[in-house]
Coordinates of C-alpha atoms in Angstrom, one line a residue:
Chain A
X1 CA 96.5 66.3 7.3
X2 CA 97.4 64.5 4.3
X3 CA 100.8 63.2 5.4
X4 CA 98.8 61.4 8.6
X5 CA 96.3 60.0 6.5
X6 CA 98.7 58.3 4.5
X7 CA 101.7 59.1 6.2
X8 CA 103.2 59.1 9.2
X9 CA 102.8 60.0 13.6
X10 CA 105.8 61.4 15.1
X11 CA 104.7 62.5 18.8
X12 CA 105.2 66.7 19.2
X13 CA 107.4 67.5 22.1
X14 CA 105.8 69.9 25.4
X15 CA 107.7 72.6 24.2
X16 CA 106.4 72.6 20.5
X17 CA 102.8 72.4 22.4
X18 CA 103.7 75.3 24.8
X19 CA 104.5 77.6 21.4
X20 CA 101.1 76.7 19.9
X21 CA 99.2 77.4 23.4
X22 CA 101.1 80.9 23.9
X23 CA 100.7 81.7 19.3
X24 CA 97.8 83.3 20.1
X25 CA 96.0 81.3 17.3
X26 CA 92.6 80.0 16.6
X27 CA 91.9 77.0 18.2
X28 CA 90.6 75.6 14.9
X29 CA 94.7 76.7 13.3
X30 CA 95.9 75.3 16.9
X31 CA 94.1 72.6 16.5
X32 CA 95.6 71.6 12.7
X33 CA 99.3 71.9 13.9
X34 CA 98.6 69.7 16.6
X35 CA 97.6 66.7 13.1
X36 CA 101.4 65.4 13.5
X37 CA 102.6 65.3 10.1
X38 CA 105.8 63.3 10.8
X39 CA 107.7 66.2 9.8
X40 CA 108.3 68.1 12.0
X41 CA 110.0 65.7 14.4
X42 CA 110.0 67.8 17.1
X43 CA 109.9 64.7 19.2
X44 CA 108.2 64.2 22.5
X45 CA 111.7 64.5 24.4
X46 CA 115.2 66.5 23.0
X47 CA 117.1 64.9 20.4
X48 CA 114.5 61.9 20.0
X49 CA 111.4 61.1 18.1
X50 CA 109.7 57.9 17.8
X51 CA 106.6 57.1 14.6
X52 CA 104.1 54.8 14.3
X53 CA 102.9 54.6 10.3
X54 CA 99.2 55.2 9.8
X55 CA 97.0 53.3 7.9
X56 CA 94.0 54.6 8.9
X57 CA 93.1 58.7 10.8
X58 CA 89.7 56.7 12.2
X59 CA 89.1 59.7 14.9
X60 CA 90.2 63.4 15.4
X61 CA 88.4 65.8 17.5
X62 CA 90.1 69.0 20.2
X63 CA 88.1 68.1 23.1
X64 CA 86.7 70.7 26.3
X65 CA 90.8 69.4 27.4
X66 CA 92.4 68.1 25.0
X67 CA 93.5 67.0 21.2
X68 CA 92.4 63.4 21.0
X69 CA 93.6 61.2 18.0
X70 CA 93.4 57.6 17.7
X71 CA 94.7 56.1 14.4
X72 CA 95.0 52.6 12.8
X73 CA 98.6 51.4 12.4
X74 CA 100.1 49.4 10.7
X75 CA 101.4 46.9 13.5
X76 CA 100.6 48.1 16.4
X77 CA 96.5 48.0 16.0
X78 CA 94.8 51.2 16.5
X79 CA 96.6 53.7 19.1
X80 CA 95.2 56.7 21.1
X81 CA 96.8 59.9 21.3
X82 CA 96.5 62.7 23.8
X83 CA 97.4 66.4 22.7
X84 CA 100.8 64.8 20.8
X85 CA 101.1 62.2 22.6
X86 CA 100.7 58.3 22.3
X87 CA 98.5 57.0 25.1
X88 CA 98.0 53.7 24.4
X89 CA 98.9 50.8 21.2
X90 CA 96.3 47.1 21.0
X91 CA 99.5 45.7 20.9
X92 CA 101.5 46.2 23.5
X93 CA 99.3 48.7 26.0
X94 CA 98.8 45.0 28.7
X95 CA 102.7 45.9 29.7
X96 CA 101.7 49.1 31.3
X97 CA 98.4 48.5 32.2
X98 CA 99.0 45.1 33.8
X99 CA 102.5 46.6 35.6
X100 CA 100.4 50.0 37.1
X101 CA 97.1 48.0 38.8
X102 CA 98.5 44.9 39.6
X103 CA 101.7 45.7 42.1
X104 CA 99.6 47.8 44.5
X105 CA 96.5 45.6 44.1
X106 CA 98.6 42.3 44.6
X107 CA 100.6 44.1 47.9
X108 CA 98.4 44.9 49.2
X109 CA 95.7 42.3 51.7
X110 CA 92.8 43.0 50.7
X111 CA 92.0 45.7 48.2
X112 CA 88.7 46.2 48.7
X113 CA 87.9 49.8 47.5
X114 CA 89.6 51.1 44.9
X115 CA 90.0 54.4 42.9
X116 CA 91.4 55.3 39.6
X117 CA 92.1 58.5 38.4
X118 CA 92.0 59.4 35.1
X119 CA 92.4 56.0 33.0
X120 CA 89.8 56.7 30.5
X121 CA 90.7 54.2 28.4
X122 CA 89.5 51.8 30.4
X123 CA 93.3 49.7 30.6
X124 CA 93.4 49.9 35.0
X125 CA 89.4 49.0 34.8
X126 CA 89.8 45.9 33.2
X127 CA 92.7 45.5 34.9
X128 CA 91.5 46.1 38.9
X129 CA 88.5 44.2 37.9
X130 CA 90.7 41.2 37.7
X131 CA 90.9 40.9 41.4
X132 CA 87.4 39.3 43.3
X133 CA 88.4 41.2 46.7
X134 CA 87.5 44.1 44.6
X135 CA 84.1 45.0 45.8
X136 CA 83.8 48.5 43.8
X137 CA 85.9 50.4 41.6
X138 CA 85.6 54.2 41.2
X139 CA 86.6 56.0 38.9
X140 CA 87.3 60.2 38.2
X141 CA 87.8 60.4 34.3
X142 CA 88.1 64.4 33.6
X143 CA 87.6 63.9 29.6
X144 CA 84.6 62.1 28.2
X145 CA 85.7 62.0 24.8
X146 CA 87.9 60.1 25.7
X147 CA 85.9 57.3 27.3
X148 CA 83.3 57.3 24.5
X149 CA 86.6 57.2 22.0
X150 CA 87.8 54.1 24.1
X151 CA 84.2 52.4 24.1
X152 CA 84.3 52.7 19.9
X153 CA 87.8 51.7 18.7
X154 CA 89.7 51.0 21.4
X155 CA 86.9 47.4 23.0
X156 CA 89.6 45.2 24.3
X157 CA 90.6 48.0 26.5
X158 CA 87.1 49.4 28.0
X159 CA 85.5 45.8 28.1
X160 CA 85.1 46.9 32.0
X161 CA 83.1 50.0 31.5
X162 CA 79.9 48.1 31.9
X163 CA 80.8 46.3 34.6
X164 CA 78.3 47.0 38.2
X165 CA 81.6 47.3 40.0
X166 CA 82.1 50.6 38.6
X167 CA 81.3 53.9 40.0
X168 CA 82.1 56.5 37.3
X169 CA 82.5 59.8 38.2
X170 CA 83.4 62.3 34.7
X171 CA 85.2 65.5 36.7
X172 CA 88.6 66.6 37.5
X173 CA 90.5 64.8 40.2
X174 CA 91.5 67.0 42.4
X175 CA 87.6 68.3 43.4
X176 CA 86.5 64.7 43.6
X177 CA 89.2 63.5 46.2
X178 CA 88.4 66.5 48.2
X179 CA 85.3 65.0 49.1
X180 CA 86.3 61.5 49.3
X181 CA 88.9 61.5 51.3
X182 CA 89.4 58.7 53.4
X183 CA 87.6 56.2 51.1
X184 CA 89.9 53.8 48.9
X185 CA 92.1 51.2 49.8
X186 CA 94.3 51.0 46.6
X187 CA 94.9 54.7 44.7
X188 CA 95.8 54.7 40.9
X189 CA 97.0 57.3 39.1
X190 CA 96.6 56.8 35.2
X191 CA 96.5 60.7 34.2
X192 CA 97.5 61.9 30.5
X193 CA 100.3 64.2 30.4
X194 CA 100.2 67.6 32.2
X195 CA 100.4 70.2 30.3
X196 CA 104.0 72.1 30.0
X197 CA 104.6 75.0 32.2
X198 CA 107.8 77.1 32.2
X199 CA 110.3 76.0 29.8
X200 CA 112.7 73.3 31.2
X201 CA 111.2 72.1 33.9
X202 CA 109.4 68.5 33.8
X203 CA 105.9 68.8 33.3
X204 CA 105.5 64.9 35.3
X205 CA 106.7 66.4 38.4
X206 CA 102.7 67.6 39.8
X207 CA 102.7 67.5 43.5
X208 CA 99.8 69.5 43.8
X209 CA 98.4 65.4 42.6
X210 CA 100.9 64.1 45.2
X211 CA 99.9 65.4 48.2
X212 CA 95.8 65.6 47.2
X213 CA 96.1 61.6 46.9
X214 CA 98.5 61.6 49.8
X215 CA 95.8 63.0 52.1
X216 CA 93.0 61.4 50.7
X217 CA 94.8 58.2 51.2
X218 CA 92.3 55.2 53.5
X219 CA 93.3 55.5 57.2
X220 CA 91.1 52.3 58.1
X221 CA 93.1 49.6 56.3
X222 CA 97.3 48.9 57.2
X223 CA 98.1 49.5 53.4
X224 CA 96.9 52.3 51.1
X225 CA 98.8 53.2 48.0
X226 CA 99.5 54.4 44.8
X227 CA 100.7 54.9 41.8
X228 CA 101.8 57.1 39.1
X229 CA 103.2 56.6 35.9
X230 CA 104.8 58.1 32.8
X231 CA 107.9 58.2 33.3
X232 CA 111.0 56.8 32.1
X233 CA 114.8 55.9 34.0
X234 CA 116.6 57.2 30.5
X235 CA 115.0 60.3 30.2
X236 CA 113.3 61.6 33.9
X237 CA 116.5 60.5 36.1
X238 CA 116.5 63.6 38.1
X239 CA 112.8 63.5 38.4
X240 CA 112.1 59.6 40.0
X241 CA 115.2 60.7 42.1
X242 CA 113.5 63.5 43.5
X243 CA 109.5 61.6 43.4
X244 CA 111.2 58.8 45.3
X245 CA 113.0 60.9 48.1
X246 CA 110.2 63.4 48.3
X247 CA 107.9 59.7 49.0
X248 CA 110.0 58.3 51.6
X249 CA 109.4 61.6 53.9
X250 CA 105.5 60.2 53.9
X251 CA 105.2 56.5 53.2
X252 CA 107.2 53.8 55.1
X253 CA 107.3 52.0 51.8
X254 CA 108.1 53.2 48.0
X255 CA 109.5 51.4 45.5
X256 CA 109.7 52.0 41.8
X257 CA 108.8 49.8 39.4
X258 CA 109.5 49.8 35.4
X259 CA 108.4 47.3 31.9
X260 CA 109.4 47.7 28.8
X261 CA 106.4 49.7 26.5
X262 CA 107.8 49.5 23.0
X263 CA 105.8 52.7 22.3
X264 CA 106.7 54.8 25.4
X265 CA 109.7 57.2 25.0
X266 CA 112.8 55.2 25.3
X267 CA 110.5 51.8 25.0
X268 CA 110.4 52.2 29.1
X269 CA 107.7 53.4 31.8
X270 CA 108.5 53.8 35.8
X271 CA 105.8 53.4 37.7
X272 CA 106.0 54.9 42.2
X273 CA 104.1 52.3 44.1
X274 CA 103.9 53.8 48.0
X275 CA 102.0 52.0 51.1
X276 CA 101.8 53.6 54.8
X277 CA 103.1 51.1 56.0
X278 CA 106.3 49.0 55.7
X279 CA 105.1 46.4 52.8
X280 CA 106.9 44.0 50.3
X281 CA 105.9 45.6 47.3
X282 CA 107.7 44.5 44.9
X283 CA 110.0 42.1 45.6
X284 CA 109.8 38.1 44.8
Chain B
X1 CA 123.1 64.8 2.7
X2 CA 122.2 68.7 4.3
X3 CA 118.8 67.0 6.4
X4 CA 121.7 64.7 8.0
X5 CA 123.4 67.5 8.6
X6 CA 121.2 69.4 10.4
X7 CA 118.9 67.4 10.4
X8 CA 117.8 64.1 11.9
X9 CA 118.9 60.2 11.0
X10 CA 116.0 57.2 10.6
X11 CA 116.9 54.7 11.0
X12 CA 116.5 52.0 7.3
X13 CA 114.9 48.9 7.2
X14 CA 115.8 46.0 5.9
X15 CA 114.0 46.0 2.9
X16 CA 115.4 49.5 2.2
X17 CA 118.7 47.9 2.3
X18 CA 118.4 44.9 -0.9
X19 CA 116.5 47.3 -2.7
X20 CA 119.5 50.2 -2.6
X21 CA 121.6 46.4 -2.9
X22 CA 120.0 44.8 -5.5
X23 CA 119.1 48.2 -8.1
X24 CA 122.3 48.3 -10.2
X25 CA 123.4 51.4 -9.0
X26 CA 127.1 52.8 -8.4
X27 CA 128.6 52.2 -5.2
X28 CA 128.5 56.3 -4.9
X29 CA 125.1 56.6 -5.2
X30 CA 124.0 53.3 -3.2
X31 CA 126.1 55.8 -0.1
X32 CA 124.5 58.2 -0.9
X33 CA 121.0 56.3 0.2
X34 CA 122.1 55.0 3.0
X35 CA 122.2 58.8 4.0
X36 CA 119.1 59.3 5.5
X37 CA 117.6 62.2 6.0
X38 CA 115.1 61.9 8.1
X39 CA 112.1 61.9 5.3
X40 CA 112.3 58.4 4.3
X41 CA 110.7 56.9 7.9
X42 CA 111.3 53.2 6.3
X43 CA 111.7 52.8 10.0
X44 CA 114.3 49.5 10.2
X45 CA 111.2 47.6 11.5
X46 CA 107.7 47.7 10.1
X47 CA 105.7 50.7 11.4
X48 CA 108.0 52.2 13.4
X49 CA 110.6 54.8 13.6
X50 CA 113.3 55.8 15.5
X51 CA 115.0 58.6 15.2
X52 CA 118.0 61.1 16.4
X53 CA 118.3 64.6 16.3
X54 CA 122.1 65.2 14.5
X55 CA 124.2 67.7 15.7
X56 CA 127.1 67.0 13.5
X57 CA 128.0 64.8 11.1
X58 CA 132.0 63.2 12.3
X59 CA 132.2 60.1 10.2
X60 CA 130.3 58.1 6.4
X61 CA 132.0 56.4 4.8
X62 CA 131.3 52.9 3.3
X63 CA 134.2 50.3 4.0
X64 CA 134.9 47.0 2.1
X65 CA 131.8 45.7 3.9
X66 CA 129.1 48.1 5.3
X67 CA 128.6 51.8 5.2
X68 CA 130.4 53.3 8.2
X69 CA 128.7 56.2 10.0
X70 CA 129.5 58.6 13.0
X71 CA 127.5 61.7 13.8
X72 CA 126.5 63.6 17.3
X73 CA 123.6 63.9 18.3
X74 CA 122.2 66.5 20.6
X75 CA 120.9 63.6 23.1
X76 CA 122.8 60.7 23.3
X77 CA 126.7 61.9 23.0
X78 CA 128.2 60.3 19.8
X79 CA 126.2 57.9 17.6
X80 CA 128.1 54.7 15.4
X81 CA 125.6 53.4 12.9
X82 CA 126.8 50.3 10.2
X83 CA 124.6 50.1 7.7
X84 CA 121.6 52.1 8.3
X85 CA 121.1 50.4 11.5
X86 CA 122.3 52.4 15.5
X87 CA 124.8 50.3 17.2
X88 CA 125.6 51.8 19.7
X89 CA 125.7 55.6 21.1
X90 CA 127.6 56.6 24.7
X91 CA 124.6 57.4 26.5
X92 CA 122.9 54.0 26.4
X93 CA 125.7 51.6 25.8
X94 CA 126.7 50.3 28.7
X95 CA 122.8 48.7 29.2
X96 CA 124.2 46.7 26.2
X97 CA 127.4 46.0 26.9
X98 CA 126.8 45.1 30.4
X99 CA 124.3 42.4 29.9
X100 CA 126.5 40.9 27.1
X101 CA 129.5 40.1 28.9
X102 CA 128.8 40.3 32.7
X103 CA 126.0 37.4 32.4
X104 CA 128.0 34.9 30.3
X105 CA 131.5 35.8 32.7
X106 CA 129.6 35.6 35.8
X107 CA 127.7 32.3 35.1
X108 CA 131.2 30.7 34.7
X109 CA 133.5 29.4 37.4
X110 CA 136.6 30.9 36.0
X111 CA 136.9 32.3 33.1
X112 CA 140.4 32.7 31.9
X113 CA 140.7 32.3 27.6
X114 CA 137.4 34.8 26.3
X115 CA 137.0 34.9 22.2
X116 CA 134.4 37.7 21.1
X117 CA 133.1 37.8 17.7
X118 CA 132.4 41.3 16.1
X119 CA 132.8 43.5 18.9
X120 CA 134.7 46.2 17.3
X121 CA 133.5 49.6 18.8
X122 CA 135.6 47.9 21.3
X123 CA 132.6 48.2 24.5
X124 CA 132.2 44.5 25.1
X125 CA 136.4 44.1 25.5
X126 CA 135.6 46.9 28.3
X127 CA 133.3 45.1 30.0
X128 CA 135.4 41.0 29.5
X129 CA 138.5 43.4 31.1
X130 CA 137.3 43.7 34.3
X131 CA 136.9 39.8 35.4
X132 CA 140.8 39.1 36.8
X133 CA 140.6 35.5 35.9
X134 CA 140.3 36.6 32.3
X135 CA 143.5 36.1 31.3
X136 CA 143.5 36.4 27.6
X137 CA 140.9 38.0 25.2
X138 CA 141.2 37.3 21.7
X139 CA 138.8 39.1 19.4
X140 CA 138.0 38.9 16.0
X141 CA 136.5 42.1 13.9
X142 CA 136.3 41.7 10.0
X143 CA 135.6 45.3 9.9
X144 CA 139.2 47.1 11.2
X145 CA 137.6 50.8 9.9
X146 CA 135.0 50.3 12.8
X147 CA 137.8 49.8 14.9
X148 CA 139.8 52.2 14.0
X149 CA 136.4 54.6 14.1
X150 CA 135.8 53.5 17.7
X151 CA 139.3 54.4 18.5
X152 CA 138.5 58.0 17.1
X153 CA 135.2 58.5 18.3
X154 CA 134.0 56.6 21.0
X155 CA 137.3 56.7 23.4
X156 CA 134.9 55.2 26.0
X157 CA 134.0 52.4 25.1
X158 CA 137.7 51.5 23.0
X159 CA 139.9 52.0 25.2
X160 CA 140.4 48.0 25.7
X161 CA 142.1 48.1 22.2
X162 CA 146.2 48.9 24.1
X163 CA 145.3 45.9 26.7
X164 CA 148.5 43.7 27.0
X165 CA 145.3 40.3 27.7
X166 CA 144.1 41.5 23.9
X167 CA 144.4 39.2 20.4
X168 CA 143.3 41.1 17.9
X169 CA 142.7 39.6 14.1
X170 CA 141.2 41.6 11.3
X171 CA 139.1 38.6 9.8
X172 CA 135.6 36.4 9.6
X173 CA 134.7 34.9 12.9
X174 CA 133.4 31.7 10.6
X175 CA 136.8 31.0 9.4
X176 CA 139.0 31.8 12.1
X177 CA 137.2 29.3 14.5
X178 CA 137.6 26.7 12.1
X179 CA 141.0 26.6 13.0
X180 CA 139.9 28.0 17.0
X181 CA 138.5 25.3 18.1
X182 CA 137.8 24.6 21.9
X183 CA 140.5 27.0 23.4
X184 CA 137.8 29.0 25.2
X185 CA 136.0 29.3 28.6
X186 CA 133.4 31.5 27.1
X187 CA 132.3 33.3 23.5
X188 CA 130.3 36.2 22.9
X189 CA 129.0 37.2 19.9
X190 CA 128.4 40.7 19.3
X191 CA 128.7 41.1 15.2
X192 CA 126.8 43.3 13.4
X193 CA 123.4 42.7 11.8
X194 CA 123.9 39.8 9.5
X195 CA 122.9 41.5 5.9
X196 CA 118.9 41.2 5.1
X197 CA 117.6 37.9 3.0
X198 CA 115.1 36.9 1.1
X199 CA 112.0 39.4 2.3
X200 CA 110.3 37.9 4.7
X201 CA 113.2 35.7 6.4
X202 CA 114.1 37.3 9.7
X203 CA 117.8 39.2 9.2
X204 CA 118.5 37.9 12.0
X205 CA 118.6 34.2 12.3
X206 CA 122.1 33.3 11.2
X207 CA 122.8 29.5 11.9
X208 CA 125.8 29.0 10.5
X209 CA 126.9 31.6 13.1
X210 CA 125.5 29.5 15.7
X211 CA 126.5 25.9 14.7
X212 CA 129.9 27.2 13.8
X213 CA 129.8 28.5 17.2
X214 CA 128.7 25.6 19.5
X215 CA 131.4 23.3 18.0
X216 CA 134.3 25.3 18.6
X217 CA 132.8 25.4 22.5
X218 CA 135.5 24.6 24.8
X219 CA 135.0 20.7 25.9
X220 CA 137.5 21.1 28.6
X221 CA 136.1 23.2 30.9
X222 CA 132.5 22.4 32.8
X223 CA 131.0 25.1 31.2
X224 CA 131.3 27.1 27.7
X225 CA 129.0 29.7 26.6
X226 CA 127.9 31.6 23.9
X227 CA 125.5 34.6 24.2
X228 CA 124.5 36.5 20.9
X229 CA 122.4 39.6 21.1
X230 CA 120.4 41.8 18.9
X231 CA 116.2 41.0 18.5
X232 CA 113.5 42.1 20.6
X233 CA 110.8 40.4 22.4
X234 CA 108.6 42.6 21.7
X235 CA 109.6 42.4 17.8
X236 CA 111.1 38.8 16.9
X237 CA 109.1 36.6 19.2
X238 CA 108.8 33.7 16.6
X239 CA 112.6 34.1 16.0
X240 CA 113.4 33.7 20.3
X241 CA 111.2 31.2 20.1
X242 CA 112.5 29.2 17.6
X243 CA 116.4 30.1 18.9
X244 CA 116.2 29.1 22.0
X245 CA 114.3 26.0 21.0
X246 CA 116.5 25.0 18.8
X247 CA 119.8 25.4 21.1
X248 CA 117.7 23.3 24.0
X249 CA 118.4 20.6 22.1
X250 CA 122.3 21.0 22.0
X251 CA 123.1 22.8 25.7
X252 CA 121.5 21.7 29.3
X253 CA 121.7 25.0 29.6
X254 CA 119.6 28.0 27.4
X255 CA 118.5 31.0 29.2
X256 CA 117.2 34.5 27.9
X257 CA 117.4 38.1 29.3
X258 CA 116.6 41.3 28.1
X259 CA 117.3 45.0 29.2
X260 CA 116.8 47.9 27.9
X261 CA 118.8 49.8 25.3
X262 CA 116.9 52.8 24.6
X263 CA 117.9 53.9 20.9
X264 CA 117.0 49.9 19.9
X265 CA 114.2 48.8 18.5
X266 CA 111.8 48.2 20.8
X267 CA 114.0 50.1 22.9
X268 CA 114.9 46.8 24.1
X269 CA 117.2 43.7 23.6
X270 CA 117.9 40.0 23.9
X271 CA 120.1 38.0 25.5
X272 CA 120.4 34.3 25.3
X273 CA 123.1 32.9 27.0
X274 CA 123.8 28.9 26.8
X275 CA 126.4 26.5 28.3
X276 CA 127.3 23.1 28.2
X277 CA 126.3 21.8 31.8
X278 CA 124.1 22.5 34.2
X279 CA 125.0 26.2 35.1
X280 CA 123.0 28.9 36.7
X281 CA 123.1 32.1 34.6
X282 CA 120.1 34.2 35.3
X283 CA 118.4 33.7 38.8
X284 CA 119.4 35.5 41.3

């Protein structure tokens, strides 16, 4: 922990997390292991590691669902880390939030009701609220500790939580969707990285989430979309190809976009945008 | 050195290099310091660090000009490192080479004679030779150790060195240009990072190189270009703005492009493309 206070934060690998989770250590001990000290160098992705210099640790607790860390970095502002993976830095978060929010919203002819699954840091909410057509934003975030932390340490991202158009639910997105089918024009999934499963299996391939979202997309409007984030064309090409092929069996429109987010793995992030009708999503 | 053999390579910062160069240590000692062991975590850019896992060190010598390191990484193939900065990995080098070579060559109506300044790893040469209009490629690389190393450890990049269209000179690009003005349709600068100068001054702002290239661009053809690489819009925005403004005083066409190169700082690399006439360089 001394190293984290004075030194560097390095992302952990899903394999490391799995080892920690299955090692039978107490929660307290496991939590300590998650306090990356810049020496493990496991990296969140095999063979590579990204590190940020720590100026000051602002918050570090274990919620019911995950390890929540916020630190002030020397050059990227405040940084939110969940289960050892960088989620957002104040310096480059806009690149991710703008893409995930505006690609589906600008492609929809009249988005009025938007659902955000996850997104507890508030970044997607902030961008969605910039669209005047939007009448109601529903957010379903499972971990209220993330919302509390964002309100306290990431004010530029969490500025939308007091907005009158927001309906905020704390709970499981899957369960929420079961009771709220066909209510939304645009669904944006901005959940944190799922826990790793079997070794070698990509932890981002969450078909349960995808099929739930598909079933729940609104039928009454000509266009319904969902967008998922959190993978890089440099590291996850087989997964992306699989996701695109999977969705093309269901949606008339499936597009993949990417943007540079310098603190994400390989400096890039991908966005999958699907629609229930044939529309121009990513064209000029 | 044990750590480098068994562990991780982390980029050094220009400040670290300056300290090493000015510390008065012997060349042997300085060379050892350049053998990054993954613990310094200085990073080539303030507050952040990128590391690659080392499978095997293949070559590590100090040439007349720089520290030359080649290692086999666990997930990025063989990696060329000059003065502590990653220059190319077998896995992602194409993204850099294709942009720096093809943007100016496809924009020129009939590129016949091309000059490459630097480019000792052979990657730009490989791409330039793909253009059938090109009759002669002149390369001026100051450090023949880089060429030898590329031939041995980076065969996929160095495959063009035996091509009959190549004129290869080993020497200073500035000196070469003094005696070869107005001979080229396209000039591509692919030099390694200049040594850091005064602290705080961006080491990439090499106006000497820029003005030399400008003076030497061929007058007889309607389009002459030069392209420079090695900076990221995420880290060097003031420098990029300065370079674009500086060149717009001289060239009718100045365009800036970028691509994702996952092992470069912030995962991105920028390309400045200038032409002596008004042409479409980066449009569709």
